[in-house]
XYZ file of C-alpha atoms in Angstrom:
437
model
C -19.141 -9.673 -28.728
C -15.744 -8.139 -28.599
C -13.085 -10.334 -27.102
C -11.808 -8.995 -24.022
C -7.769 -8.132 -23.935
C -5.884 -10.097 -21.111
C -3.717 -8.882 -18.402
C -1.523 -10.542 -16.332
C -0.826 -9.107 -12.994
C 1.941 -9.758 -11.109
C 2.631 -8.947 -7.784
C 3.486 -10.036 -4.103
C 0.070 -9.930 -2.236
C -3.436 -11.859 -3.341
C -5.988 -10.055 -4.635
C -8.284 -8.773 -1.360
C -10.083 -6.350 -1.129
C -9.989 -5.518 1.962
C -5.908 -5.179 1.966
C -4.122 -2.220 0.986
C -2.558 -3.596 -2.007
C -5.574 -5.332 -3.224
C -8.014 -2.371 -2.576
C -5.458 -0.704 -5.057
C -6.034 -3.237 -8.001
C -9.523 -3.503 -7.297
C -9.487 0.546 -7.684
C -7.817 0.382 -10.357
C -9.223 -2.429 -12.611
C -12.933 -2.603 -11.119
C -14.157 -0.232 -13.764
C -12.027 -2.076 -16.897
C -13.374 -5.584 -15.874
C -15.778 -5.576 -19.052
C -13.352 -5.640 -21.792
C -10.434 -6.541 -19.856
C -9.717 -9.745 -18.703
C -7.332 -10.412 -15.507
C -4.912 -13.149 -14.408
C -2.551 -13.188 -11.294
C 0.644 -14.513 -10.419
C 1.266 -14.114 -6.489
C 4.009 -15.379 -3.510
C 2.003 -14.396 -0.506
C -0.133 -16.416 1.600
C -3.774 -15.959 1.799
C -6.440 -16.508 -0.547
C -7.451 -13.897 -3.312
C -10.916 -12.637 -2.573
C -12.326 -9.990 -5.024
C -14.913 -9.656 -7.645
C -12.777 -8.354 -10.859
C -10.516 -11.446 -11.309
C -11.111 -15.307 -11.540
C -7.492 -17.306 -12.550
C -4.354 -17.178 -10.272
C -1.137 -19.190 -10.031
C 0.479 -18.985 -6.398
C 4.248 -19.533 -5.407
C 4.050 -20.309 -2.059
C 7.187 -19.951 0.360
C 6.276 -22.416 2.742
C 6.345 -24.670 -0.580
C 9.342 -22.907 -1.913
C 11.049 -24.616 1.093
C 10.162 -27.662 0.917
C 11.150 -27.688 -3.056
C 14.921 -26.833 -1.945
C 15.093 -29.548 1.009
C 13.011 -32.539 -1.990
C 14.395 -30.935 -4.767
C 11.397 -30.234 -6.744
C 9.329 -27.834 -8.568
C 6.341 -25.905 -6.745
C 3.454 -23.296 -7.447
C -0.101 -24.525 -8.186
C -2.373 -22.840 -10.712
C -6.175 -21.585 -8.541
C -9.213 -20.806 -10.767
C -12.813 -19.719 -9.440
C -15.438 -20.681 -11.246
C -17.007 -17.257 -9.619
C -15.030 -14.372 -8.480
C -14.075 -15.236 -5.193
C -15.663 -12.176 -3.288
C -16.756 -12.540 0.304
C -15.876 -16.123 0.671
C -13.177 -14.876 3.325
C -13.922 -12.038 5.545
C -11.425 -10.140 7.372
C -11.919 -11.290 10.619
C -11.903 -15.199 9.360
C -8.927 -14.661 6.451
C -6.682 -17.437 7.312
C -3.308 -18.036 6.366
C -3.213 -20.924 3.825
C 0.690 -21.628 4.914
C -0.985 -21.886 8.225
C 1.603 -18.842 9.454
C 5.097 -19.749 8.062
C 8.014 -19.065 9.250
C 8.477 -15.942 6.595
C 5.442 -14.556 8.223
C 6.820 -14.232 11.154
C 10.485 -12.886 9.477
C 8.685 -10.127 7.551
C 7.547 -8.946 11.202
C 10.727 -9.187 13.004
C 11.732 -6.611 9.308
C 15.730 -7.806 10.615
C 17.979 -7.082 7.454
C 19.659 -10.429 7.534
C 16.698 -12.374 7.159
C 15.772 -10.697 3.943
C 18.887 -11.629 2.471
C 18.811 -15.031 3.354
C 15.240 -15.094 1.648
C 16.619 -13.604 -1.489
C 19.308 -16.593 -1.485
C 16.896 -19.191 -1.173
C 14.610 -17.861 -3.575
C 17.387 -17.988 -5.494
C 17.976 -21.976 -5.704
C 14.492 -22.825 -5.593
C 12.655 -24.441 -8.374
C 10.016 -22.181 -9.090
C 10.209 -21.736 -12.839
C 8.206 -25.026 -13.330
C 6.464 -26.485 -16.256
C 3.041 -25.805 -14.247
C 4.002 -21.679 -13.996
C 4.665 -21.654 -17.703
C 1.766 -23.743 -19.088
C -0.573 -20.971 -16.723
C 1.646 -18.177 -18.492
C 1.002 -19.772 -22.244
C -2.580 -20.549 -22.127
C -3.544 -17.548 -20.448
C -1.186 -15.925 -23.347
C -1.727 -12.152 -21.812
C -1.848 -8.955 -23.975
C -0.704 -6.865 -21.278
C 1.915 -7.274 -18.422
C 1.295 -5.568 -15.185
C 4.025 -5.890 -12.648
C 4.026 -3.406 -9.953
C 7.179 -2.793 -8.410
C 8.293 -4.426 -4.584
C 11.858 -5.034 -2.981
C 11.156 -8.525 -3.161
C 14.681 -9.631 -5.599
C 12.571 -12.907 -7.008
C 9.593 -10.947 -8.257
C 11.747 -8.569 -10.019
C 13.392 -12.547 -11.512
C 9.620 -13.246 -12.238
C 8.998 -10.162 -13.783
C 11.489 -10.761 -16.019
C 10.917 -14.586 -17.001
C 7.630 -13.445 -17.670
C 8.516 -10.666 -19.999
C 11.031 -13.135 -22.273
C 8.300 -15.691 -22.214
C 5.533 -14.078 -23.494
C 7.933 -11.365 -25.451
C 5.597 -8.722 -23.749
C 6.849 -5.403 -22.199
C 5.759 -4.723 -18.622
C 3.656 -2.003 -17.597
C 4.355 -1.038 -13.893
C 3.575 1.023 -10.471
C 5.973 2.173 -7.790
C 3.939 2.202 -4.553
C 7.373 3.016 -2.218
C 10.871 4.353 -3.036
C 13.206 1.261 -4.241
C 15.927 2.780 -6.206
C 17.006 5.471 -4.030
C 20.374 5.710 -2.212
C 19.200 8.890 0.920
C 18.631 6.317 2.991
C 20.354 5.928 6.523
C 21.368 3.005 7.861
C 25.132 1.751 9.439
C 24.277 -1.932 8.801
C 26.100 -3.313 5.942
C 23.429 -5.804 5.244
C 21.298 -3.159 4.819
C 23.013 -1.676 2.178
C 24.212 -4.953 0.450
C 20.431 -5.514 0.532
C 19.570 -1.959 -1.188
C 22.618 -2.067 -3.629
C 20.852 -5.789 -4.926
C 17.456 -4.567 -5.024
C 18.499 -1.347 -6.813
C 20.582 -3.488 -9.501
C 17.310 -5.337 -9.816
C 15.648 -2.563 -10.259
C 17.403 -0.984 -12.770
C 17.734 -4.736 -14.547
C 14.183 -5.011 -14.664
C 13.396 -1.371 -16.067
C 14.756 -2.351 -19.455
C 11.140 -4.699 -20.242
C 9.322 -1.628 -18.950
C 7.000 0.233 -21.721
C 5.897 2.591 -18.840
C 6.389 3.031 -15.022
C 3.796 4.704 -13.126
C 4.796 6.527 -9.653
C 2.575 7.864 -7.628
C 4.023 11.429 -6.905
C 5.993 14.177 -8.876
C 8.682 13.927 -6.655
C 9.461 10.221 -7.084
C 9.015 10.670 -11.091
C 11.975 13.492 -11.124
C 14.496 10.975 -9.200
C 13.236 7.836 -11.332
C 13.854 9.346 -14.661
C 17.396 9.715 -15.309
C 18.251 6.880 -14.079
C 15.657 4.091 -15.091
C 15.157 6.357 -18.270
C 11.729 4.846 -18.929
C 7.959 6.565 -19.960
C 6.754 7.672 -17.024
C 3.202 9.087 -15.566
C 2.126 9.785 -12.389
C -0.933 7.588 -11.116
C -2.925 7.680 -8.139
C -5.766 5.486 -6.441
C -9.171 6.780 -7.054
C -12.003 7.779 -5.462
C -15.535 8.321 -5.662
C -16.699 11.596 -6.235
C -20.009 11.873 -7.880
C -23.076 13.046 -6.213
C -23.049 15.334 -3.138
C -20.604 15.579 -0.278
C -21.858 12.879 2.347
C -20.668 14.344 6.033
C -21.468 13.612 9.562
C -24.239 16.372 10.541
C -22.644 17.198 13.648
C -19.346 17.008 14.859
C -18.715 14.953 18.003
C -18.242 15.322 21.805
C -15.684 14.757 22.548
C -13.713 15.276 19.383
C -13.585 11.763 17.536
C -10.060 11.675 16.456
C -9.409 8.354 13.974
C -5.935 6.964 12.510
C -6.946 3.260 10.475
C -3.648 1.964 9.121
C -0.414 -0.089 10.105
C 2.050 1.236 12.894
C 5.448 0.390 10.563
C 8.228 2.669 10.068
C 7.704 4.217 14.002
C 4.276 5.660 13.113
C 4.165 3.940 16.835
C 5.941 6.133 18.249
C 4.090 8.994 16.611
C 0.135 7.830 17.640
C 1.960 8.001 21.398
C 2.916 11.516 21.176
C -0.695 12.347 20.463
C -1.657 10.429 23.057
C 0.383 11.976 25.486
C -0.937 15.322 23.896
C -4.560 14.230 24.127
C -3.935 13.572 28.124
C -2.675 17.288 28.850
C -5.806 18.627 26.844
C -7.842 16.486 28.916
C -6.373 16.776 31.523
C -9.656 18.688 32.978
C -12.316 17.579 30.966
C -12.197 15.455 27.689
C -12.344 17.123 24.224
C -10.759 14.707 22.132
C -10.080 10.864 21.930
C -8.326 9.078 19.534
C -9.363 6.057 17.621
C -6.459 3.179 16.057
C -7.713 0.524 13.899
C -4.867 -1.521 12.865
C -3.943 -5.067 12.585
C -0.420 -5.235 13.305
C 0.379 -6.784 16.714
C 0.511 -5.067 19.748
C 3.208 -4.848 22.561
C 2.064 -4.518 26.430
C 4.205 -1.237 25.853
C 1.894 -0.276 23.041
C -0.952 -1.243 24.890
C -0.192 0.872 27.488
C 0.478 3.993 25.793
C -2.116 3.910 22.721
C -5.119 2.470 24.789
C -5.756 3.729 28.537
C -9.615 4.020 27.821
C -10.086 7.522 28.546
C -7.489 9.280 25.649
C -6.967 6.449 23.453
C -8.544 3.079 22.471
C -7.133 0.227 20.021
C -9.722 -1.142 18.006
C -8.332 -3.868 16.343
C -8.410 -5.074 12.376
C -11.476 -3.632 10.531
C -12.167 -4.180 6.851
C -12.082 -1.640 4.087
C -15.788 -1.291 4.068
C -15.770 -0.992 7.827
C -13.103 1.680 7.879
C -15.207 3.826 5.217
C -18.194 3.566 7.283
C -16.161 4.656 10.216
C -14.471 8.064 7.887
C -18.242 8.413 7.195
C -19.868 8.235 10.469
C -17.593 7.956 13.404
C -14.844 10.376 12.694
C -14.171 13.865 13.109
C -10.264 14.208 12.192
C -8.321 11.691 10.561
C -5.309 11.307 11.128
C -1.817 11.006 8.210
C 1.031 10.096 10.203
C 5.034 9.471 9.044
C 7.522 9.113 11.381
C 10.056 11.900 11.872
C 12.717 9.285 12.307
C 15.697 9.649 10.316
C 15.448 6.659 8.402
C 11.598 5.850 8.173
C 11.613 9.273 7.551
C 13.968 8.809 4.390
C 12.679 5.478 3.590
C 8.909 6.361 3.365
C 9.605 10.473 1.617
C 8.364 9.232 -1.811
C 5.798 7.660 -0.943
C 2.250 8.286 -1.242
C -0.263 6.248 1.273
C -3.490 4.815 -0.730
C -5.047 5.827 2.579
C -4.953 9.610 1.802
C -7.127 9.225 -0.904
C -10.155 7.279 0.895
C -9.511 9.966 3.295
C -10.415 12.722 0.590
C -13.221 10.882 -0.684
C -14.925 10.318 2.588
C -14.826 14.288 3.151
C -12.565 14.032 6.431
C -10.966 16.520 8.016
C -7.380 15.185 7.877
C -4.726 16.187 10.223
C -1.354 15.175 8.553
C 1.585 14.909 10.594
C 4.949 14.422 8.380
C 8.205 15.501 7.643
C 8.062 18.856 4.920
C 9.802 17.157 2.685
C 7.802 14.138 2.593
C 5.511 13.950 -0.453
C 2.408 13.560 1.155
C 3.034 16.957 3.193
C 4.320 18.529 -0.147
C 0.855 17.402 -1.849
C -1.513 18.469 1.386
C -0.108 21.554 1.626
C 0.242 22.584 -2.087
C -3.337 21.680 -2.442
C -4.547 23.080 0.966
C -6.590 19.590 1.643
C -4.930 18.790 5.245
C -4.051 20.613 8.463
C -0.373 20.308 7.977
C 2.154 19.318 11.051
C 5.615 19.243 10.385
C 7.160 19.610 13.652
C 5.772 17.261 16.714
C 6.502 19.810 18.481
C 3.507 21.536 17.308
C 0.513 18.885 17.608
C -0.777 19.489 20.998
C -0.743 23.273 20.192
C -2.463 22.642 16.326
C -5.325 20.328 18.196
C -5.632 22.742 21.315
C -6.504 25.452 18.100
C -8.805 22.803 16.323
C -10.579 22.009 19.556
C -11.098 25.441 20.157
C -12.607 26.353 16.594
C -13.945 24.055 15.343
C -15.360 25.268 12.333
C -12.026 24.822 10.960
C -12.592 21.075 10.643
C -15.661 21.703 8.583
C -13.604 24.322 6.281
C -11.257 21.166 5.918
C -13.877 18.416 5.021
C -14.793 20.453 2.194
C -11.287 21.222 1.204
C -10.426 17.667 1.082
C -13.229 16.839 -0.988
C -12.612 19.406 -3.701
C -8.980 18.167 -3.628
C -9.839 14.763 -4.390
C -12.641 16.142 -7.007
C -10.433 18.055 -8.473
C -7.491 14.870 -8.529
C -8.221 11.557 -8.113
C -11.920 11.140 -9.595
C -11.831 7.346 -10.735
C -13.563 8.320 -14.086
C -10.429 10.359 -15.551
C -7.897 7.368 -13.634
C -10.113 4.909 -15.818
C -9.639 6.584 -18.545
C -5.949 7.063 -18.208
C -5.906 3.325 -17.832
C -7.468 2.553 -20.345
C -5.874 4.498 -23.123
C -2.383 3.775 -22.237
C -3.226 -0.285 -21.978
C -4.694 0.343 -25.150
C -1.336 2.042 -26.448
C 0.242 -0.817 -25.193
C -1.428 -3.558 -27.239
């Protein structure tokens, strides 16, 4: 039997799959599991739980304080005899820092707070003897380091690189180089100018970067000057079309995601839209599965029981089910916000594509020159809003003809057909870890 190649992967979150970046790697490296082997190194808090990869070293930050007040090293290696799948499910994940006070920081998202977590990353003692006897006997073929604004996993990145000798292979989920952002805090940009000198410091042990739209590629390349290809999340697309045989009454209207970056303020506005429609009779409710706390004001707005309900935190599997069986339109929102709006243009949500591959209908709501809209509207796979302005009228239309929202569940499955089948992603994979050996 052929021995398997070993990647390391490298990133901020555990393994789970039932969180965003998780699904992603599971995605991704699900298929390749068979003659690759896979290691993680991770700072966040919960518990991996997947069914691709087995050996994990963890860098705590509640333990990365306590190294700076005892001065001492910290991180502690985690193997699984069997992949740890289903031993936590969503609704019982716990936090193995029991909370922590960075928990609660990367809530409150206030600028100062991330720079006082770069400092103290800084002076902690986390390149210990422990981390590199994990790194060593693991001895990985293959680097993957995806790329986060986090300064000390770009430092890990790189102490992981000279150690092993090893180029990096990585995957820019958001934009973290750019300088259109807007912002009159000067923490802000003290914070951006570090991160994009990081950035740029870190590029030079990259054999390839992979972005996940066009757009993000053409800014990325003359300065990081790097190989670059673009790669998205796949989906499943073999076999017929699955749909709902009849649409609902009313209208089930569905948005499953977090409320960051003002896409709060956003869900309101249709909301308020769905309460003139039905104003006289109800034709459309909308749906929010989230788990990101909610305000009274919040509660308020997005859930008066007759227009709009909160649902709570659902798992991936859940959420599919829901696509599947409870949904009529789903919903791709981006703030119009001047700096959300500038903050989240290169990005391209992971949620789009389990959107295409559960045949919805999706109503996308975004700035034009966001690169999700760009992408919808090139490829004709979403009703396209670009002015909220324009989403009471658009869903008054929908409402009204509804065989438009059938037209657009096929649409959005040909799309992601056409795109993002996880057979030509594996193979992409494959071939350029392969390359890489």
């Amino acid at each position: 039997m052929m021995e398997k190649k070993r990647v390391l992967i490298i990133s901020s979150e555990p393994w789970r799959q039932e969180s965003s970046g998780g699904n992603v790697l599971t995605n991704l490296f699900s298929p390749l599991k068979d003659e690759f082997e896979f290691a993680q190194i991770y700072t966040n808090s919960q518990l991996p739980s997947n069914n691709v990869c087995k050996r994990y070293f963890h860098l705590s930050e509640k333990e990365m304080l306590s190294s700076i007040l005892h001065n001492h090293y910290f991180g502690n290696e985690l193997y699984y005899e069997n992949y740890p799948e289903n031993d936590i499910t969503c609704s019982q994940s716990k936090d193995i820092t029991s909370g922590g006070i960075f928990f609660y920081i990367r809530r409150l998202r206030w600028e100062i707070f991330q720079t006082v977590r770069y400092l103290l990353w800084g002076i902690s003692k986390w390149k210990s003897p422990r981390l590199k006897k994990f790194i060593d006997e693991f001895n990985p073929d293959i680097i993957f380091a995806p790329m986060y604004y986090d300064i000390h996993l770009h430092r890990l990145d790189r102490y992981v690189a000279k150690l092993t000798k090893k180029k990096l292979i990585s995957y820019v989920y958001d934009d973290h180089l750019s300088l259109r952002q807007y912002s009159w805090s000067p923490v802000y940009w003290y914070n951006r100018l570090v991160l994009r000198y990081n950035v740029k410091k870190t590029a030079k042990y990259y054999s390839l970067l992979y972005t996940m739209t066009q757009e993000q590629m053409d800014e990325y390349q003359p300065i990081l000057k790097v190989p670059m290809k673009i790669l998205k999340k796949g989906g499943d697309f073999n076999g017929e079309m699955i749909i709902k045989e009849k649409l609902d009454k009313p209208l089930k209207i569905v948005y499953g995601g977090n409320l960051f970056y003002h896409r709060d303020k956003l869900l309101c506005k249709l909301a308020e839209a769905l309460e003139n429609i039905n104003r006289n009779e109800i034709k459309a409710q909308l749906y929010i599965y989230t788990q990101n706390p909610i305000t009274p004001y919040l509660l308020h707005k997005l859930n008066d029981g007759r227009n709009s309900f909160l649902m709570g935190k659902v798992s991936e599997r859940e959420l599919k089910d829901i696509y599947r069986n409870k949904c009529d339109i789903a919903l791709h929102v981006e703030s119009f916000s001047r700096k959300p709006r500038l903050i989240t243009r290169l990005s391209f949500s992971t949620k789009i594509i389990d959107l295409l591959s559960n045949a919805c209908c999706i109503f996308a709501v975004c700035w034009s020159q966001s690169s999700p809209y760009k992408y919808l509207k090139k490829e004709d796979a979403a009703i396209c809003v670009s002015d909220p302005k324009n989403i009471e009228p658009e869903l008054i239309y929908l409402i009204e003809n509804q065989n438009i929202i059938l037209d657009y569940r096929l649409k959005a499955w040909e799309c992601g057909k056409r795109n993002h089948d996880t057979k030509n992603i594996t193979a992409l994979l494959k071939q350029d870890f392969t390359n890489s050996l």
